[in-house]
């Protein structure tokens, strides 16, 4: 709504009817509350929860960037060490070009080139140098992907809805949370490439995907009896990985996202409470009970969608997110 001074504000409005003695509607009663401050606080709470989650992911993200960085560094050192030998070969070639190979000086220059080729191990360099450059480029691309995903994920977002590709949002979230799930599960992606863009709040949907994916990884770790922080036994636990499956489909004028896991599951008596604020099935210190409550608010109240869950104790859990395209 708009105030007399031209400034805008958000309202929560209810409309009711008043009937006369014959049951005919005679009046409409509007009750309007200015909820601008409340909406602002909700936005701040949402961003605070996101920044808290990013802070918890920071060490894992640093590790994800450090690995390709070392890879790039190792390949560049190899290229740098090889350049000296290649320059000596080039110098020997330039001397040989200026000599008659049939004369003594020419024969000496040719022999010098042969020695330089052997010293530099030219055949090895010819095979390995192009691969080193390609691998270094792959490492840089991996770092760029992580940084770009992090930038898009952590963006505070706009309060107005915008068109966004949810497949890209899912991929970005998987990149940002990779260190949380890579020791726990393999991710099976089945995304409909022709999925239409959705009119939504992308930053808030990113947060929903993150909450559910991290919960899935922790449920798988809990089922196998491993550290839900992902901090122990990574190598020996590799063969015990579960699976996180993510699908996207268009169904009529809606987009449906499912995120399933093969984790420990949720007990039936807890299933009806998992969207309640501050309710958590995790140990003390490992969950605030805000993630799924915020997720439901984002999907149901802010996007007029639905967030459903199916779970079997000891088998796994599947969340289904349904969003209108517009």
mmCIF file of C-alpha atoms in Angstrom:
data_model
loop_
_atom_site.group_PDB
_atom_site.id
_atom_site.type_symbol
_atom_site.label_atom_id
_atom_site.label_comp_id
_atom_site.label_asym_id
_atom_site.label_seq_id
_atom_site.Cartn_x
_atom_site.Cartn_y
_atom_site.Cartn_z
ATOM 1 C CA UNK A 1 0.000 0.000 0.000
ATOM 2 C CA UNK A 2 1.011 3.675 -0.259
ATOM 3 C CA UNK A 3 1.018 6.269 2.503
ATOM 4 C CA UNK A 4 -0.069 9.876 2.050
ATOM 5 C CA UNK A 5 3.571 10.946 1.755
ATOM 6 C CA UNK A 6 4.057 8.546 -1.169
ATOM 7 C CA UNK A 7 6.125 5.933 0.706
ATOM 8 C CA UNK A 8 5.088 2.301 0.376
ATOM 9 C CA UNK A 9 4.442 -0.213 3.109
ATOM 10 C CA UNK A 10 3.408 -3.864 3.368
ATOM 11 C CA UNK A 11 0.096 -4.848 4.858
ATOM 12 C CA UNK A 12 -1.679 -7.880 6.189
ATOM 13 C CA UNK A 13 -5.345 -7.461 5.342
ATOM 14 C CA UNK A 14 -8.394 -9.505 6.234
ATOM 15 C CA UNK A 15 -11.856 -9.012 4.793
ATOM 16 C CA UNK A 16 -15.049 -10.206 6.456
ATOM 17 C CA UNK A 17 -18.760 -9.765 5.758
ATOM 18 C CA UNK A 18 -21.674 -8.557 7.831
ATOM 19 C CA UNK A 19 -25.121 -9.913 6.959
ATOM 20 C CA UNK A 20 -28.546 -8.462 7.682
ATOM 21 C CA UNK A 21 -31.394 -10.404 9.295
ATOM 22 C CA UNK A 22 -32.231 -12.043 5.963
ATOM 23 C CA UNK A 23 -28.656 -13.261 5.542
ATOM 24 C CA UNK A 24 -27.836 -10.814 2.756
ATOM 25 C CA UNK A 25 -24.356 -9.315 2.794
ATOM 26 C CA UNK A 26 -24.733 -5.622 3.593
ATOM 27 C CA UNK A 27 -21.262 -4.584 4.690
ATOM 28 C CA UNK A 28 -17.637 -5.532 4.128
ATOM 29 C CA UNK A 29 -15.215 -5.004 6.985
ATOM 30 C CA UNK A 30 -11.539 -4.492 6.145
ATOM 31 C CA UNK A 31 -8.929 -4.829 8.868
ATOM 32 C CA UNK A 32 -5.455 -3.783 7.811
ATOM 33 C CA UNK A 33 -2.197 -4.062 9.759
ATOM 34 C CA UNK A 34 1.049 -2.419 8.767
ATOM 35 C CA UNK A 35 3.559 -5.303 8.863
ATOM 36 C CA UNK A 36 6.525 -3.507 7.262
ATOM 37 C CA UNK A 37 8.673 -3.900 10.380
ATOM 38 C CA UNK A 38 7.743 -7.570 10.732
ATOM 39 C CA UNK A 39 8.614 -8.330 7.106
ATOM 40 C CA UNK A 40 11.919 -6.498 7.538
ATOM 41 C CA UNK A 41 12.730 -8.586 10.614
ATOM 42 C CA UNK A 42 11.823 -11.803 8.765
ATOM 43 C CA UNK A 43 14.141 -10.801 5.923
ATOM 44 C CA UNK A 44 16.963 -10.103 8.374
ATOM 45 C CA UNK A 45 16.367 -13.439 10.129
ATOM 46 C CA UNK A 46 16.450 -15.274 6.807
ATOM 47 C CA UNK A 47 19.708 -13.631 5.779
ATOM 48 C CA UNK A 48 21.207 -14.234 9.228
ATOM 49 C CA UNK A 49 20.369 -17.939 8.997
ATOM 50 C CA UNK A 50 21.903 -18.084 5.533
ATOM 51 C CA UNK A 51 25.106 -16.330 6.674
ATOM 52 C CA UNK A 52 25.298 -18.674 9.665
ATOM 53 C CA UNK A 53 25.052 -21.661 7.318
ATOM 54 C CA UNK A 54 27.677 -20.184 4.995
ATOM 55 C CA UNK A 55 29.938 -19.646 7.988
ATOM 56 C CA UNK A 56 29.596 -23.316 8.891
ATOM 57 C CA UNK A 57 30.361 -24.253 5.271
ATOM 58 C CA UNK A 58 33.345 -21.896 5.015
ATOM 59 C CA UNK A 59 36.001 -24.457 5.990
ATOM 60 C CA UNK A 60 34.648 -26.960 3.491
ATOM 61 C CA UNK A 61 34.498 -24.350 0.731
ATOM 62 C CA UNK A 62 38.095 -23.326 1.480
ATOM 63 C CA UNK A 63 39.101 -26.976 1.169
ATOM 64 C CA UNK A 64 37.219 -27.286 -2.128
ATOM 65 C CA UNK A 65 39.104 -24.271 -3.503
ATOM 66 C CA UNK A 66 42.459 -25.363 -2.056
ATOM 67 C CA UNK A 67 42.462 -28.704 -3.871
ATOM 68 C CA UNK A 68 42.248 -27.335 -7.443
ATOM 69 C CA UNK A 69 44.586 -24.483 -6.415
ATOM 70 C CA UNK A 70 47.289 -27.014 -5.527
ATOM 71 C CA UNK A 71 46.542 -28.835 -8.763
ATOM 72 C CA UNK A 72 47.015 -25.641 -10.782
ATOM 73 C CA UNK A 73 50.189 -24.790 -8.874
ATOM 74 C CA UNK A 74 51.748 -28.217 -9.440
ATOM 75 C CA UNK A 75 51.074 -28.085 -13.181
ATOM 76 C CA UNK A 76 52.392 -24.540 -13.523
ATOM 77 C CA UNK A 77 55.582 -25.489 -11.661
ATOM 78 C CA UNK A 78 56.051 -28.376 -14.095
ATOM 79 C CA UNK A 79 55.560 -26.015 -17.035
ATOM 80 C CA UNK A 80 57.976 -23.504 -15.508
ATOM 81 C CA UNK A 81 60.639 -26.137 -14.888
ATOM 82 C CA UNK A 82 60.286 -27.348 -18.473
ATOM 83 C CA UNK A 83 60.640 -23.951 -20.109
ATOM 84 C CA UNK A 84 64.406 -23.769 -19.460
ATOM 85 C CA UNK A 85 65.052 -27.001 -21.380
ATOM 86 C CA UNK A 86 62.782 -25.911 -24.223
ATOM 87 C CA UNK A 87 64.582 -22.566 -24.525
ATOM 88 C CA UNK A 88 67.948 -24.366 -24.729
ATOM 89 C CA UNK A 89 66.514 -26.588 -27.497
ATOM 90 C CA UNK A 90 65.273 -23.475 -29.311
ATOM 91 C CA UNK A 91 68.698 -21.846 -28.990
ATOM 92 C CA UNK A 92 70.397 -24.969 -30.373
ATOM 93 C CA UNK A 93 67.924 -24.983 -33.263
ATOM 94 C CA UNK A 94 68.691 -21.345 -34.101
ATOM 95 C CA UNK A 95 72.426 -22.120 -34.244
ATOM 96 C CA UNK A 96 71.805 -25.139 -36.456
ATOM 97 C CA UNK A 97 69.624 -23.130 -38.846
ATOM 98 C CA UNK A 98 72.560 -20.791 -39.563
ATOM 99 C CA UNK A 99 75.015 -23.616 -40.332
ATOM 100 C CA UNK A 100 75.560 -25.967 -43.241
ATOM 101 C CA UNK A 101 74.845 -29.411 -41.728
ATOM 102 C CA UNK A 102 77.462 -30.955 -44.094
ATOM 103 C CA UNK A 103 80.305 -28.838 -42.678
ATOM 104 C CA UNK A 104 82.079 -29.514 -39.382
ATOM 105 C CA UNK A 105 80.432 -26.570 -37.601
ATOM 106 C CA UNK A 106 77.052 -27.735 -38.796
ATOM 107 C CA UNK A 107 77.683 -31.251 -37.532
ATOM 108 C CA UNK A 108 78.697 -29.855 -34.140
ATOM 109 C CA UNK A 109 75.508 -27.769 -33.966
ATOM 110 C CA UNK A 110 73.389 -30.810 -34.862
ATOM 111 C CA UNK A 111 75.110 -32.882 -32.173
ATOM 112 C CA UNK A 112 74.537 -30.084 -29.647
ATOM 113 C CA UNK A 113 70.808 -30.060 -30.530
ATOM 114 C CA UNK A 114 70.612 -33.829 -30.093
ATOM 115 C CA UNK A 115 72.195 -33.525 -26.623
ATOM 116 C CA UNK A 116 69.795 -30.742 -25.622
ATOM 117 C CA UNK A 117 66.836 -32.861 -26.732
ATOM 118 C CA UNK A 118 68.069 -35.729 -24.581
ATOM 119 C CA UNK A 119 68.816 -33.529 -21.556
ATOM 120 C CA UNK A 120 65.365 -31.946 -21.674
ATOM 121 C CA UNK A 121 63.688 -35.340 -22.283
ATOM 122 C CA UNK A 122 61.889 -33.797 -25.228
ATOM 123 C CA UNK A 123 59.649 -36.785 -25.993
ATOM 124 C CA UNK A 124 58.337 -36.725 -22.417
ATOM 125 C CA UNK A 125 57.759 -32.962 -22.542
ATOM 126 C CA UNK A 126 56.000 -33.169 -25.897
ATOM 127 C CA UNK A 127 53.483 -35.579 -24.392
ATOM 128 C CA UNK A 128 53.069 -34.109 -20.914
ATOM 129 C CA UNK A 129 53.218 -30.324 -21.393
ATOM 130 C CA UNK A 130 49.935 -29.988 -23.310
ATOM 131 C CA UNK A 131 48.194 -32.135 -20.687
ATOM 132 C CA UNK A 132 49.624 -30.000 -17.878
ATOM 133 C CA UNK A 133 48.236 -26.854 -19.476
ATOM 134 C CA UNK A 134 44.807 -28.457 -19.995
ATOM 135 C CA UNK A 135 44.727 -29.708 -16.402
ATOM 136 C CA UNK A 136 45.715 -26.276 -15.087
ATOM 137 C CA UNK A 137 42.853 -24.744 -17.068
ATOM 138 C CA UNK A 138 40.459 -27.330 -15.615
ATOM 139 C CA UNK A 139 41.618 -26.401 -12.116
ATOM 140 C CA UNK A 140 41.059 -22.696 -12.761
ATOM 141 C CA UNK A 141 37.599 -23.454 -14.182
ATOM 142 C CA UNK A 142 36.776 -25.477 -11.056
ATOM 143 C CA UNK A 143 37.790 -22.567 -8.819
ATOM 144 C CA UNK A 144 35.720 -20.170 -10.954
ATOM 145 C CA UNK A 145 32.712 -22.478 -10.659
ATOM 146 C CA UNK A 146 32.991 -22.594 -6.860
ATOM 147 C CA UNK A 147 33.436 -18.831 -6.521
ATOM 148 C CA UNK A 148 30.564 -18.075 -8.917
ATOM 149 C CA UNK A 149 28.263 -20.510 -7.102
ATOM 150 C CA UNK A 150 29.236 -19.004 -3.758
ATOM 151 C CA UNK A 151 28.583 -15.493 -5.047
ATOM 152 C CA UNK A 152 25.152 -16.391 -6.399
ATOM 153 C CA UNK A 153 24.270 -18.434 -3.320
ATOM 154 C CA UNK A 154 25.237 -15.796 -0.742
ATOM 155 C CA UNK A 155 23.626 -12.881 -2.589
ATOM 156 C CA UNK A 156 21.031 -11.329 -0.263
ATOM 157 C CA UNK A 157 18.554 -11.303 -3.122
ATOM 158 C CA UNK A 158 15.795 -8.899 -3.967
ATOM 159 C CA UNK A 159 12.412 -8.671 -2.326
ATOM 160 C CA UNK A 160 10.761 -8.681 -5.755
ATOM 161 C CA UNK A 161 10.425 -12.020 -7.465
ATOM 162 C CA UNK A 162 12.417 -12.641 -10.614
ATOM 163 C CA UNK A 163 12.630 -15.368 -13.249
ATOM 164 C CA UNK A 164 15.223 -18.000 -12.399
ATOM 165 C CA UNK A 165 16.325 -21.449 -13.542
ATOM 166 C CA UNK A 166 15.965 -23.856 -10.621
ATOM 167 C CA UNK A 167 18.316 -26.402 -12.209
ATOM 168 C CA UNK A 168 21.113 -23.822 -11.969
ATOM 169 C CA UNK A 169 20.115 -23.064 -8.372
ATOM 170 C CA UNK A 170 20.356 -26.767 -7.484
ATOM 171 C CA UNK A 171 23.767 -27.123 -9.152
ATOM 172 C CA UNK A 172 25.085 -24.009 -7.374
ATOM 173 C CA UNK A 173 23.843 -25.296 -4.024
ATOM 174 C CA UNK A 174 25.501 -28.680 -4.598
ATOM 175 C CA UNK A 175 28.774 -26.900 -5.409
ATOM 176 C CA UNK A 176 28.633 -24.787 -2.250
ATOM 177 C CA UNK A 177 27.687 -27.725 0.004
ATOM 178 C CA UNK A 178 29.950 -30.308 -1.684
ATOM 179 C CA UNK A 179 32.232 -30.747 1.311
ATOM 180 C CA UNK A 180 29.198 -31.561 3.463
ATOM 181 C CA UNK A 181 27.919 -34.429 1.306
ATOM 182 C CA UNK A 182 30.866 -35.784 -0.712
ATOM 183 C CA UNK A 183 32.035 -38.092 2.106
ATOM 184 C CA UNK A 184 28.486 -39.201 2.897
ATOM 185 C CA UNK A 185 26.819 -39.806 -0.440
ATOM 186 C CA UNK A 186 26.885 -39.934 -4.181
ATOM 187 C CA UNK A 187 24.512 -37.429 -5.770
ATOM 188 C CA UNK A 188 22.234 -38.667 -8.544
ATOM 189 C CA UNK A 189 20.936 -35.742 -10.606
ATOM 190 C CA UNK A 190 17.964 -36.181 -12.923
ATOM 191 C CA UNK A 191 17.112 -32.627 -13.979
ATOM 192 C CA UNK A 192 14.743 -31.853 -16.824
ATOM 193 C CA UNK A 193 16.846 -29.689 -19.122
ATOM 194 C CA UNK A 194 13.775 -28.034 -20.647
ATOM 195 C CA UNK A 195 12.566 -26.939 -17.197
ATOM 196 C CA UNK A 196 10.936 -23.496 -17.492
ATOM 197 C CA UNK A 197 12.176 -20.539 -15.481
ATOM 198 C CA UNK A 198 10.155 -19.873 -12.338
ATOM 199 C CA UNK A 199 9.060 -16.497 -10.982
ATOM 200 C CA UNK A 200 10.591 -16.710 -7.514
ATOM 201 C CA UNK A 201 12.991 -15.440 -4.881
ATOM 202 C CA UNK A 202 16.138 -17.315 -6.010
ATOM 203 C CA UNK A 203 18.286 -16.556 -2.961
ATOM 204 C CA UNK A 204 15.637 -17.921 -0.619
ATOM 205 C CA UNK A 205 15.099 -21.061 -2.703
ATOM 206 C CA UNK A 206 18.868 -21.632 -2.625
ATOM 207 C CA UNK A 207 18.590 -21.657 1.145
ATOM 208 C CA UNK A 208 15.768 -24.205 1.037
ATOM 209 C CA UNK A 209 17.803 -26.523 -1.189
ATOM 210 C CA UNK A 210 20.830 -26.113 1.086
ATOM 211 C CA UNK A 211 18.879 -26.951 4.243
ATOM 212 C CA UNK A 212 17.415 -30.127 2.759
ATOM 213 C CA UNK A 213 20.665 -31.323 1.115
ATOM 214 C CA UNK A 214 22.705 -30.845 4.294
ATOM 215 C CA UNK A 215 20.016 -32.614 6.332
ATOM 216 C CA UNK A 216 20.156 -35.500 3.844
ATOM 217 C CA UNK A 217 23.936 -35.814 4.169
ATOM 218 C CA UNK A 218 23.746 -35.743 7.961
ATOM 219 C CA UNK A 219 20.979 -38.373 7.970
ATOM 220 C CA UNK A 220 23.139 -40.703 5.857
ATOM 221 C CA UNK A 221 26.143 -40.181 8.134
ATOM 222 C CA UNK A 222 23.974 -40.818 11.191
ATOM 223 C CA UNK A 223 22.647 -44.050 9.689
ATOM 224 C CA UNK A 224 26.174 -45.377 9.143
ATOM 225 C CA UNK A 225 27.271 -44.262 12.611
ATOM 226 C CA UNK A 226 29.790 -41.780 11.284
ATOM 227 C CA UNK A 227 30.515 -38.257 12.464
ATOM 228 C CA UNK A 228 27.743 -35.979 11.206
ATOM 229 C CA UNK A 229 30.342 -33.218 10.935
ATOM 230 C CA UNK A 230 32.007 -35.190 8.133
ATOM 231 C CA UNK A 231 35.271 -35.117 9.965
ATOM 232 C CA UNK A 232 36.461 -38.694 10.368
ATOM 233 C CA UNK A 233 37.172 -41.826 8.436
ATOM 234 C CA UNK A 234 36.671 -40.390 4.953
ATOM 235 C CA UNK A 235 38.864 -42.905 3.144
ATOM 236 C CA UNK A 236 37.627 -46.069 4.780
ATOM 237 C CA UNK A 237 34.054 -44.822 4.654
ATOM 238 C CA UNK A 238 34.132 -44.311 0.892
ATOM 239 C CA UNK A 239 32.543 -47.705 0.210
ATOM 240 C CA UNK A 240 29.699 -47.031 2.643
ATOM 241 C CA UNK A 241 28.288 -43.982 0.897
ATOM 242 C CA UNK A 242 24.565 -43.502 0.621
ATOM 243 C CA UNK A 243 22.755 -41.649 -2.130
ATOM 244 C CA UNK A 244 21.111 -38.261 -2.461
ATOM 245 C CA UNK A 245 18.797 -38.169 -5.468
ATOM 246 C CA UNK A 246 17.516 -34.889 -6.908
ATOM 247 C CA UNK A 247 14.992 -34.580 -9.713
ATOM 248 C CA UNK A 248 13.240 -31.671 -11.413
ATOM 249 C CA UNK A 249 10.141 -31.918 -13.585
ATOM 250 C CA UNK A 250 7.479 -29.694 -15.043
ATOM 251 C CA UNK A 251 3.976 -30.867 -14.173
ATOM 252 C CA UNK A 252 1.327 -28.734 -15.886
ATOM 253 C CA UNK A 253 1.913 -25.161 -14.691
ATOM 254 C CA UNK A 254 4.133 -26.193 -11.763
ATOM 255 C CA UNK A 255 7.744 -27.219 -11.267
ATOM 256 C CA UNK A 256 8.304 -30.174 -8.941
ATOM 257 C CA UNK A 257 11.652 -30.731 -7.214
ATOM 258 C CA UNK A 258 12.306 -33.900 -5.209
ATOM 259 C CA UNK A 259 15.277 -34.425 -2.906
ATOM 260 C CA UNK A 260 15.588 -37.939 -1.500
ATOM 261 C CA UNK A 261 18.183 -39.684 0.626
ATOM 262 C CA UNK A 262 18.997 -43.145 1.918
ATOM 263 C CA UNK A 263 19.574 -41.869 5.438
ATOM 264 C CA UNK A 264 18.301 -42.893 8.826
ATOM 265 C CA UNK A 265 14.775 -41.590 8.197
ATOM 266 C CA UNK A 266 12.392 -39.788 10.533
ATOM 267 C CA UNK A 267 10.254 -41.467 13.177
ATOM 268 C CA UNK A 268 6.515 -41.261 12.538
ATOM 269 C CA UNK A 269 5.803 -39.345 15.752
ATOM 270 C CA UNK A 270 8.405 -36.727 14.771
ATOM 271 C CA UNK A 271 7.278 -36.373 11.166
ATOM 272 C CA UNK A 272 4.380 -34.053 11.981
ATOM 273 C CA UNK A 273 6.660 -31.657 13.899
ATOM 274 C CA UNK A 274 9.687 -31.267 11.623
ATOM 275 C CA UNK A 275 8.404 -27.953 10.190
ATOM 276 C CA UNK A 276 7.768 -26.497 13.651
ATOM 277 C CA UNK A 277 10.170 -23.688 14.643
ATOM 278 C CA UNK A 278 12.973 -24.837 16.959
ATOM 279 C CA UNK A 279 12.000 -28.496 16.643
ATOM 280 C CA UNK A 280 14.948 -30.733 15.799
ATOM 281 C CA UNK A 281 15.759 -34.436 15.943
ATOM 282 C CA UNK A 282 19.504 -33.748 15.994
ATOM 283 C CA UNK A 283 21.777 -33.820 19.010
ATOM 284 C CA UNK A 284 22.278 -30.655 21.033
ATOM 285 C CA UNK A 285 24.549 -28.245 19.193
ATOM 286 C CA UNK A 286 23.991 -29.815 15.787
ATOM 287 C CA UNK A 287 20.699 -28.240 14.814
ATOM 288 C CA UNK A 288 18.710 -25.119 15.689
ATOM 289 C CA UNK A 289 15.374 -26.346 14.383
ATOM 290 C CA UNK A 290 15.094 -23.318 12.096
ATOM 291 C CA UNK A 291 16.104 -24.784 8.709
ATOM 292 C CA UNK A 292 12.917 -26.639 7.788
ATOM 293 C CA UNK A 293 10.656 -24.061 9.444
ATOM 294 C CA UNK A 294 12.192 -21.334 7.282
ATOM 295 C CA UNK A 295 12.060 -23.626 4.243
ATOM 296 C CA UNK A 296 8.341 -24.201 4.666
ATOM 297 C CA UNK A 297 7.716 -20.471 5.086
ATOM 298 C CA UNK A 298 9.669 -19.743 1.884
ATOM 299 C CA UNK A 299 7.884 -22.396 -0.190
ATOM 300 C CA UNK A 300 4.335 -22.134 1.157
ATOM 301 C CA UNK A 301 3.903 -18.521 2.237
ATOM 302 C CA UNK A 302 6.250 -16.689 -0.139
ATOM 303 C CA UNK A 303 5.777 -18.816 -3.266
ATOM 304 C CA UNK A 304 2.284 -20.293 -2.785
ATOM 305 C CA UNK A 305 3.785 -23.739 -3.274
ATOM 306 C CA UNK A 306 3.882 -26.892 -1.178
ATOM 307 C CA UNK A 307 6.592 -28.727 0.749
ATOM 308 C CA UNK A 308 5.808 -32.358 1.521
ATOM 309 C CA UNK A 309 7.862 -35.075 3.174
ATOM 310 C CA UNK A 310 7.745 -38.860 3.137
ATOM 311 C CA UNK A 311 10.025 -40.874 5.374
ATOM 312 C CA UNK A 312 10.555 -44.423 6.566
ATOM 313 C CA UNK A 313 12.718 -44.997 9.609
ATOM 314 C CA UNK A 314 15.900 -46.801 8.618
ATOM 315 C CA UNK A 315 15.199 -46.420 4.881
ATOM 316 C CA UNK A 316 15.325 -42.745 4.028
ATOM 317 C CA UNK A 317 13.469 -39.497 3.447
ATOM 318 C CA UNK A 318 12.129 -37.656 0.419
ATOM 319 C CA UNK A 319 11.102 -34.004 0.254
ATOM 320 C CA UNK A 320 8.868 -32.819 -2.589
ATOM 321 C CA UNK A 321 8.820 -29.126 -3.440
ATOM 322 C CA UNK A 322 6.054 -27.920 -5.761
ATOM 323 C CA UNK A 323 6.187 -24.361 -7.085
ATOM 324 C CA UNK A 324 3.923 -22.524 -9.501
ATOM 325 C CA UNK A 325 5.795 -21.374 -12.602
ATOM 326 C CA UNK A 326 4.335 -17.894 -12.187
#
